[in-house]
PDB file of C-alpha atoms in Angstrom:
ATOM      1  CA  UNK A  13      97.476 108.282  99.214  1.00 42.00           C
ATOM      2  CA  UNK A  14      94.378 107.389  97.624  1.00 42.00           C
ATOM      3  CA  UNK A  15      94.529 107.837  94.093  1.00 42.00           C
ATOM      4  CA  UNK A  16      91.174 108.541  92.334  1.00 43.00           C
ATOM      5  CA  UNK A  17      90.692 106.925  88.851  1.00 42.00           C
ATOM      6  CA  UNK A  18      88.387 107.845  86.246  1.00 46.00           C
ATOM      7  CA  UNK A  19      87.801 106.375  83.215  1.00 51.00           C
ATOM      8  CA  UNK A  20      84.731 107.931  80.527  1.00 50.00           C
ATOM      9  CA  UNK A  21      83.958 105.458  78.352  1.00 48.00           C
ATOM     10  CA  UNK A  22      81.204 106.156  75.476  1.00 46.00           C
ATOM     11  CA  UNK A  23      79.787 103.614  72.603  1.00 44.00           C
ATOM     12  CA  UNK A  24      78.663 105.862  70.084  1.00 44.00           C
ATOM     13  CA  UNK A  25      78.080 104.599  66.476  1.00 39.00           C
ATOM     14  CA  UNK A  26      76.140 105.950  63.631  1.00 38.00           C
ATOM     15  CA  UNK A  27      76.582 109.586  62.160  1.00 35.00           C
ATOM     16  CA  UNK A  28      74.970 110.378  59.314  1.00 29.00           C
ATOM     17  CA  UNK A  29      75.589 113.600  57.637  1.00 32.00           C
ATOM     18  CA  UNK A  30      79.385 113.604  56.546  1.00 43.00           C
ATOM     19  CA  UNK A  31      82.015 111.435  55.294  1.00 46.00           C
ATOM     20  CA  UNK A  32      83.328 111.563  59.064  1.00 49.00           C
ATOM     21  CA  UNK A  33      80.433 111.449  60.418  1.00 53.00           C
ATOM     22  CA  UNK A  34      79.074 107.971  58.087  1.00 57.00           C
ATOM     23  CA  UNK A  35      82.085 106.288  58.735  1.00 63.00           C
ATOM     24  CA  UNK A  36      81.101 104.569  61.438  1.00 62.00           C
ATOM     25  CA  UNK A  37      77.925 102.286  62.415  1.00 57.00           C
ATOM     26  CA  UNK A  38      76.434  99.093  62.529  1.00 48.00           C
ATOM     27  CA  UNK A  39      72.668  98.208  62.644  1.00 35.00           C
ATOM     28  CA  UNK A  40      71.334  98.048  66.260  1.00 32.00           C
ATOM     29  CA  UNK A  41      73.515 100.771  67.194  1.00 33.00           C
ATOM     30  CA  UNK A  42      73.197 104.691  67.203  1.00 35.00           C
ATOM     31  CA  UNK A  43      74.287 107.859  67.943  1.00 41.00           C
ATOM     32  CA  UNK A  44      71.626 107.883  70.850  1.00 31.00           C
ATOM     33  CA  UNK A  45      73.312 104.476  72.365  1.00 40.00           C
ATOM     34  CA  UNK A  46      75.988 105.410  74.641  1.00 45.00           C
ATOM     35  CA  UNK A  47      77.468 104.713  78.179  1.00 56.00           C
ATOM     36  CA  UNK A  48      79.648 106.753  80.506  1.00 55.00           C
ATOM     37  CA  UNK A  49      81.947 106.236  82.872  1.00 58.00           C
ATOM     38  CA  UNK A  50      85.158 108.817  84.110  1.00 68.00           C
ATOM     39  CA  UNK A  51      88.591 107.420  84.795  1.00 71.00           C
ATOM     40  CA  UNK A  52      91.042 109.346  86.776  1.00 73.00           C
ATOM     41  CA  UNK A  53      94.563 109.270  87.913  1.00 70.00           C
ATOM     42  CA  UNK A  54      95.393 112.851  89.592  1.00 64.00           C
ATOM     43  CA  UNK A  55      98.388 111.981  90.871  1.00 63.00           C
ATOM     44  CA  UNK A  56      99.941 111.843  87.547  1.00 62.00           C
ATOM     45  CA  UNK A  57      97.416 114.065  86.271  1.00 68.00           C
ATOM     46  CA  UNK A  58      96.463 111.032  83.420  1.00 73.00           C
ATOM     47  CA  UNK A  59      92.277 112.217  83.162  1.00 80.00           C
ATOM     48  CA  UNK A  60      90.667 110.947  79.616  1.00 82.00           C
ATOM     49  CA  UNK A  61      87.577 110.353  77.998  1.00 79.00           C
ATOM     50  CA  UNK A  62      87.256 107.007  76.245  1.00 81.00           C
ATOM     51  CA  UNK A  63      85.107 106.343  73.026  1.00 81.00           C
ATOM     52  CA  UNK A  64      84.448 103.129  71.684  1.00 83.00           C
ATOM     53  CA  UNK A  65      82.942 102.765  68.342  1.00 86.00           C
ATOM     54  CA  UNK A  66      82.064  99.307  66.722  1.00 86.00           C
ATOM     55  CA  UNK A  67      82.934  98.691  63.140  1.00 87.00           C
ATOM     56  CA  UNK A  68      83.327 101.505  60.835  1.00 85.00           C
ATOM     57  CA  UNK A  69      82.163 102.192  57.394  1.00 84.00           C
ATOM     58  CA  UNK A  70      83.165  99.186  54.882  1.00 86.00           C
ATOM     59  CA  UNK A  71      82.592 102.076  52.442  1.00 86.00           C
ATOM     60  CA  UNK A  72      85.204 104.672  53.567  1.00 86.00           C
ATOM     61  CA  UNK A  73      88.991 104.016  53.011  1.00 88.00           C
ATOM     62  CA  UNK A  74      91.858 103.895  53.818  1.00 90.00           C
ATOM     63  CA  UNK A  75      90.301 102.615  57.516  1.00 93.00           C
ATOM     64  CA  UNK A  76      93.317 103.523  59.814  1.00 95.00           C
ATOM     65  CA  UNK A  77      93.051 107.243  58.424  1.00 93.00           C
ATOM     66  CA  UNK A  78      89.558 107.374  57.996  1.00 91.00           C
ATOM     67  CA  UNK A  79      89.497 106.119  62.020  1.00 90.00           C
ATOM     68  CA  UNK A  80      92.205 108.785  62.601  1.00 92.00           C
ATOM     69  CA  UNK A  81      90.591 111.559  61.008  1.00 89.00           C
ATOM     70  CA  UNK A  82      86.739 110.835  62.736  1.00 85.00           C
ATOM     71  CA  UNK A  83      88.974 110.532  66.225  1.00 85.00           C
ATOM     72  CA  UNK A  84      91.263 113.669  65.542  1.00 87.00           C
ATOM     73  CA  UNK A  85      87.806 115.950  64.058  1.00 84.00           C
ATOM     74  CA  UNK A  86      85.453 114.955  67.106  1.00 80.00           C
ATOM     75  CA  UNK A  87      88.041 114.054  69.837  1.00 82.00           C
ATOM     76  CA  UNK A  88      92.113 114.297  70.381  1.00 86.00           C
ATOM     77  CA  UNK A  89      93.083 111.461  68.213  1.00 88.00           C
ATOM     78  CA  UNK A  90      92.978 107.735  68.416  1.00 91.00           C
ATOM     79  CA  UNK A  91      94.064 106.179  71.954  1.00 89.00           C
ATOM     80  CA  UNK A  92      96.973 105.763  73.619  1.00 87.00           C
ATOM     81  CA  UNK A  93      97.842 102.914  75.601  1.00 83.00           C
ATOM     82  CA  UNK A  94     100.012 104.401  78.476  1.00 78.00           C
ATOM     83  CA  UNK A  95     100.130 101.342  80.830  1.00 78.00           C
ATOM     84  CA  UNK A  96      98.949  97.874  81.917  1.00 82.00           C
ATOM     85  CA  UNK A  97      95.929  99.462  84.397  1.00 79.00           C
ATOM     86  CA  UNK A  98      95.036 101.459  81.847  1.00 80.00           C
ATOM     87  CA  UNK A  99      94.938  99.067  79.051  1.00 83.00           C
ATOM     88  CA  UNK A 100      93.098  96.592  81.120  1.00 82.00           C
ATOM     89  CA  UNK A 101      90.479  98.411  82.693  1.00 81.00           C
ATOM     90  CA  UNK A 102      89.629  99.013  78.321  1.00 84.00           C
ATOM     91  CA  UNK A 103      89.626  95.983  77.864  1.00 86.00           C
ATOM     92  CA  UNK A 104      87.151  95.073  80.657  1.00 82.00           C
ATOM     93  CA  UNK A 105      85.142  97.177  79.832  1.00 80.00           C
ATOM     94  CA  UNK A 106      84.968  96.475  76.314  1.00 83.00           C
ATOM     95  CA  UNK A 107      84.579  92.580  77.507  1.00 86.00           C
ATOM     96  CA  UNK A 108      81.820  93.471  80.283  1.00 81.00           C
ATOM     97  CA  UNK A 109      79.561  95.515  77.903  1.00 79.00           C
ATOM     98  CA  UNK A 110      80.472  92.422  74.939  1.00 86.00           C
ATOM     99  CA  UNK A 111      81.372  95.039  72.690  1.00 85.00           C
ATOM    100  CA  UNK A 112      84.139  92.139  71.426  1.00 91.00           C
ATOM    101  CA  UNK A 113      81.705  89.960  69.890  1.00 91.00           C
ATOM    102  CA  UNK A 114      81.196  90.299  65.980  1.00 90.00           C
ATOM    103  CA  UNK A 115      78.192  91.915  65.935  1.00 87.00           C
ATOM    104  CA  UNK A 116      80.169  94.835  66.812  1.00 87.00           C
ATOM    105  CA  UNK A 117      83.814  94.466  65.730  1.00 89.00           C
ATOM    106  CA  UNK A 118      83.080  91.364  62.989  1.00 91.00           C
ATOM    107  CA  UNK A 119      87.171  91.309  62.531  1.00 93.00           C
ATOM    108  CA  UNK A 120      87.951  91.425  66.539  1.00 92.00           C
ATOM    109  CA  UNK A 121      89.730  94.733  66.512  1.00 94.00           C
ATOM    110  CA  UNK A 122      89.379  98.058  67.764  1.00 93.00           C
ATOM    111  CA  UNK A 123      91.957 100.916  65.799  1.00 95.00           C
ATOM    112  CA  UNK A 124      94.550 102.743  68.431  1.00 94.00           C
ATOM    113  CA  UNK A 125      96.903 105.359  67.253  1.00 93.00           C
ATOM    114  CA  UNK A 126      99.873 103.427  67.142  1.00 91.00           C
ATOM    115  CA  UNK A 127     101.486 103.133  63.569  1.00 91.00           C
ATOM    116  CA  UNK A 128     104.870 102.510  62.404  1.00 89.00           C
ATOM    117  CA  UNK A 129     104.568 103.850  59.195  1.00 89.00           C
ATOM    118  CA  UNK A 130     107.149 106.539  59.168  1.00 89.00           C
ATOM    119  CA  UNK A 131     110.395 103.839  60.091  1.00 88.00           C
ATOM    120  CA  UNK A 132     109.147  99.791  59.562  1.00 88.00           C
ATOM    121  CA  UNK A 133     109.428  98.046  62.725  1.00 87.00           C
ATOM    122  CA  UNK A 134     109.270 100.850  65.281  1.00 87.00           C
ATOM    123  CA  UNK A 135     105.873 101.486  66.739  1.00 87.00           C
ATOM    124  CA  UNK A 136     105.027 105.126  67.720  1.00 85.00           C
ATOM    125  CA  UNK A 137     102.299 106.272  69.801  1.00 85.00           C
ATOM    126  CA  UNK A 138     100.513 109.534  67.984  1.00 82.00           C
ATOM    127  CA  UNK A 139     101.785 112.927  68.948  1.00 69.00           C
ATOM    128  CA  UNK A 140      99.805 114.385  71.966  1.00 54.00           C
ATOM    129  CA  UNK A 141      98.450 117.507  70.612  1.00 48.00           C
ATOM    130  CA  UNK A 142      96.995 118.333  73.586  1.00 47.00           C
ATOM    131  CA  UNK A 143      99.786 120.088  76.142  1.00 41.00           C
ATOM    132  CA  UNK A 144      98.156 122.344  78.628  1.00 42.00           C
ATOM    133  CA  UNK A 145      97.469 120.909  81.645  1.00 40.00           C
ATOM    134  CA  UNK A 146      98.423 117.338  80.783  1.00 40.00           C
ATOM    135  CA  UNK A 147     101.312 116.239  82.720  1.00 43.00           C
ATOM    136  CA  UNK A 148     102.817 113.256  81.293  1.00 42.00           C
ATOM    137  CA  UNK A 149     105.580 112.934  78.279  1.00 42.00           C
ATOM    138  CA  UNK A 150     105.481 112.080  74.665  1.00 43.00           C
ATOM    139  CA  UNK A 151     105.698 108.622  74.282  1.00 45.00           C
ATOM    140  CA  UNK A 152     105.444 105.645  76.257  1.00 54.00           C
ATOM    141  CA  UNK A 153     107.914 102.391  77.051  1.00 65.00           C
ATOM    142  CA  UNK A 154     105.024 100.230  78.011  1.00 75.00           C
ATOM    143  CA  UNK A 155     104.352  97.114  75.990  1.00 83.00           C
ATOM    144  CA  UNK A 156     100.923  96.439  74.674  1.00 88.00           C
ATOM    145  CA  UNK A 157     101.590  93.506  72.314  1.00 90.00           C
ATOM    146  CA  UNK A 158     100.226  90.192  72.009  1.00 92.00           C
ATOM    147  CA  UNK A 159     102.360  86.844  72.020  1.00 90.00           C
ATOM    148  CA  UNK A 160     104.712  86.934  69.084  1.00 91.00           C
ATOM    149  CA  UNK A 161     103.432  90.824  68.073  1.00 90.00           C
ATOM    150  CA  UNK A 162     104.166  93.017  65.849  1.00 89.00           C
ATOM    151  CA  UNK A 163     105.116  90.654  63.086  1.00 90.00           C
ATOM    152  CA  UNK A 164     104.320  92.046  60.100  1.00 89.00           C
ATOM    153  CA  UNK A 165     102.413  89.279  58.235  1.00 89.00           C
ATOM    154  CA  UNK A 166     102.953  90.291  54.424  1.00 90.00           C
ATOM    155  CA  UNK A 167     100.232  87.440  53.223  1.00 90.00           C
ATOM    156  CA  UNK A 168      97.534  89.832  52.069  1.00 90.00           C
ATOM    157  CA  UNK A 169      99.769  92.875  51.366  1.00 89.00           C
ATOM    158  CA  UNK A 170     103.450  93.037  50.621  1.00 85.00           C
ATOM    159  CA  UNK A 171     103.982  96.695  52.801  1.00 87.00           C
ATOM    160  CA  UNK A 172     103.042  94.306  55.564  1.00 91.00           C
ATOM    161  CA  UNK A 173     100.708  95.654  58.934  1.00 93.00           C
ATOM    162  CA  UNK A 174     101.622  99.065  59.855  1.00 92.00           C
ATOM    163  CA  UNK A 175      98.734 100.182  62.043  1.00 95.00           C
ATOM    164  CA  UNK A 176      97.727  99.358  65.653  1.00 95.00           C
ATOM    165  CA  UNK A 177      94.512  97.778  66.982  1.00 95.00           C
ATOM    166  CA  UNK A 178      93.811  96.024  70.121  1.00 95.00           C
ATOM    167  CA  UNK A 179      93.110  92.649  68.855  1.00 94.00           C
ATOM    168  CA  UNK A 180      90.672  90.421  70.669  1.00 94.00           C
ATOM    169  CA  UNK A 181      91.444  87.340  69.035  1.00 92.00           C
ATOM    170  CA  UNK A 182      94.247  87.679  71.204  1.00 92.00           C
ATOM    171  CA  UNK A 183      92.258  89.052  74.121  1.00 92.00           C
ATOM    172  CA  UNK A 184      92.795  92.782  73.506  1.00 93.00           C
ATOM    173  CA  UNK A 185      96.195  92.849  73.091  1.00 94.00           C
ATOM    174  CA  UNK A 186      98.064  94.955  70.748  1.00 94.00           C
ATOM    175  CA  UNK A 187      98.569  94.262  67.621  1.00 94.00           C
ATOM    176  CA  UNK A 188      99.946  95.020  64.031  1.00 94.00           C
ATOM    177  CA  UNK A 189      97.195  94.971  61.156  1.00 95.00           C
ATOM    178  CA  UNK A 190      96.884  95.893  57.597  1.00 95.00           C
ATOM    179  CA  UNK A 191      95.825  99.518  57.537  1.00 95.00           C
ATOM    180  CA  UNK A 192      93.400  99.285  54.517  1.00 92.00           C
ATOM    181  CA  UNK A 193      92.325  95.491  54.616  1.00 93.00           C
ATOM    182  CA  UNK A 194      89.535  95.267  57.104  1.00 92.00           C
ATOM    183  CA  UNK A 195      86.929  97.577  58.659  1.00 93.00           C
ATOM    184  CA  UNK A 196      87.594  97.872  62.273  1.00 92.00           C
ATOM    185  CA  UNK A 197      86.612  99.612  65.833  1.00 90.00           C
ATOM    186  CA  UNK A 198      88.146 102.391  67.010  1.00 89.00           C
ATOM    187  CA  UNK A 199      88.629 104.060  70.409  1.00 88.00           C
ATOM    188  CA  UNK A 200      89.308 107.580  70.334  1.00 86.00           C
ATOM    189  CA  UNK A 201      90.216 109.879  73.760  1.00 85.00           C
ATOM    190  CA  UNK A 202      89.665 113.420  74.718  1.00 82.00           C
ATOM    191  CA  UNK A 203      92.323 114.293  77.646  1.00 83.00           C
ATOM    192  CA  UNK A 204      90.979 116.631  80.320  1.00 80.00           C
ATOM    193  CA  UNK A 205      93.816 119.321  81.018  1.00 79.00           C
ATOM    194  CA  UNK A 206      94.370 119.396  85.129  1.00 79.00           C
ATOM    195  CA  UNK A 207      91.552 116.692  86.071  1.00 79.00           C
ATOM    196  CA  UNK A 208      88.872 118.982  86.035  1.00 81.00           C
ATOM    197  CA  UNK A 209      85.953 117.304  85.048  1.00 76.00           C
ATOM    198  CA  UNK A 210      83.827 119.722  87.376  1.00 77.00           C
ATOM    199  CA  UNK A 211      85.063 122.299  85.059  1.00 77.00           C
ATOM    200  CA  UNK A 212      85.701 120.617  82.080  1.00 76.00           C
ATOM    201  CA  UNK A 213      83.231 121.881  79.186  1.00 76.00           C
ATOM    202  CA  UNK A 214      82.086 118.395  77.231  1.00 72.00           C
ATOM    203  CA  UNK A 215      82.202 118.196  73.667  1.00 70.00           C
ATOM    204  CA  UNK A 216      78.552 118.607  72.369  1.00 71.00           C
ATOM    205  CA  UNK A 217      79.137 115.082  70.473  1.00 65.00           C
ATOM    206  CA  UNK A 218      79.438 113.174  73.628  1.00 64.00           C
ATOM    207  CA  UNK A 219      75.670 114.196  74.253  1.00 62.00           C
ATOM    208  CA  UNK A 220      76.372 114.216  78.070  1.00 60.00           C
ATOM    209  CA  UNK A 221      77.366 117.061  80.767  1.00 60.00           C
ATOM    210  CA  UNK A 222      77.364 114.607  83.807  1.00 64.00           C
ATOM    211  CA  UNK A 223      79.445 111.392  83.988  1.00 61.00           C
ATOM    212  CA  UNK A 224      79.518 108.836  87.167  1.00 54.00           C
ATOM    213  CA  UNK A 225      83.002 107.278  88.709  1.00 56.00           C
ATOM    214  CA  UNK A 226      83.705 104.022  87.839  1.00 48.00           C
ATOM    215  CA  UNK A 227      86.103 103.227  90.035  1.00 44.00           C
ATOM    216  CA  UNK A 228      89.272 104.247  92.353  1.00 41.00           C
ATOM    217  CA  UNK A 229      91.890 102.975  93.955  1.00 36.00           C
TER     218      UNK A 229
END
C-alpha cells in the first residue's frame, strides 16, 4: 500500500500586537514570510501542520512557557516528535531552508513540548488535546535524544534543563535545556482530525487555504 505523507511546514515570525503575538521575530523575517508544505500518513491517520518560528522575544519570559502559550493560543501546542521519519523529514527541512543557522535560531535550538518538569528525569510528551479524529495514543516510546542526552547540566542553573528543544549543535537531536536561560525557536503543530485537508478549515494565522504535497511514500 502506498502510504501518502504530508507534512505543512510554515516559517512565520513577527507579530506585533500582543504579548503572544511579540514574542517572536527576528529582523529579515515577518509575518508575510512563510512556506508550506502538507505531510501525511493516512494509514495511521498521523496528518499535522508544522510551524517553525526562529528566535523568540529576548524580552518575554519564562521562554519554554512563553513558546508554549504562543503554540497552544494560535495552534495545538508545541510539537511532538512521534518517530524517526517524522523527526527527520523536520529536520531536513529545517536544514534545506537553513533555518539552523544563527541568524535565525542564534542558540541552535528550536522549543518542542517535551518537559520533565512534573517528575526530574522522565521526559513527557505534552498532552494531545486534540482527540477527534486523531488516531494515535498519548505518548510515544520513540527516542529523540542526542549522544549522551538528557543530562541535566546544572552549570548555569541548579534545577538543571527541564525543557525540550531539538538542538542543532547536535544536528537536531533532542535535547534537555534550561527553560528560562536562552531565547529559542519553536515549532508548534495543528493536527488535522481524519486527514482531511480537502475539508480541513485553516486557521486564519497560517494566511493560506491551499498547501502543495511534499512528498509520499
Amino acid at each position: 500500500m502506498i502510504v501518502k505523507i504530508a507534512l505543512l511546514f510554515i516559517i512565520g515570525v513577527g507579530f506585533q500586537s500582543t504579548l503572544l503575538d511579540a514574542s517572536f521575530g527576528r529582523s529579515g523575517y515577518g509575518s508575510s514570510h512563510h512556506e508550506c508544505c502538507k505531510y501525511q500518513n493516512e494509514a495511521e491517520c498521523d496528518c499535522r501542520i508544522y510551524c517553525i518560528f526562529c528566535d523568540q522575544n529576548a524580552s518575554y519570559h519564562s521562554y519554554y512557557d512563553v513558546a508554549k502559550d504562543v503554540c497552544t493560543f494560535h495552534y495545538h501546542g508545541l510539537a511532538r516528535i512521534e518517530n524517526a521519519n517524522q523527526h527527520n523529514d523536520i529536520i531536513h527541512y529545517i536544514k534545506e531552508r537553513n533555518l539552523d543557522d544563527e541568524s535565525c535560531i542564534e542558540h541552535q535550538g528550536f522549543w518542542i513540548g517535551l518537559d520533565d518538569r512534573d517528575v526530574e528525569g522522565h521526559f513527557v510528551w505534552e498532552s494531545d488535546t486534540v482527540k477527534d479524529g486523531y488516531c494515535y495514543e498519548d505518548g510515544s516510546d520513540y527516542n529523540c535524544w542526542a549522544r549522551n542526552e538528557p543530562n541535566n547540566n546544572v552549570k548555569e542553573n541548579a534545577d538543571g534543563q527541564d525543557c525540550g528543544q531539538l538542538w542543532f549543535k547536535k544536528g537536531g537531536k533532542c535535547d534537555d535545556e534550561y527553560c528560562d536561560f536562552r531565547p529559542k525557536g519553536a515549532i508548534c503543530e495543528i493536527r488535522v482530525p481524519h486527514c482531511d485537508f480537502d475539508a480541513y478549515e485553516f486557521p486564519d494565522v497560517l494566511g493560506v487555504d491551499t498547501l502543495p504535497y511534499c512528498g509520499s511514500v
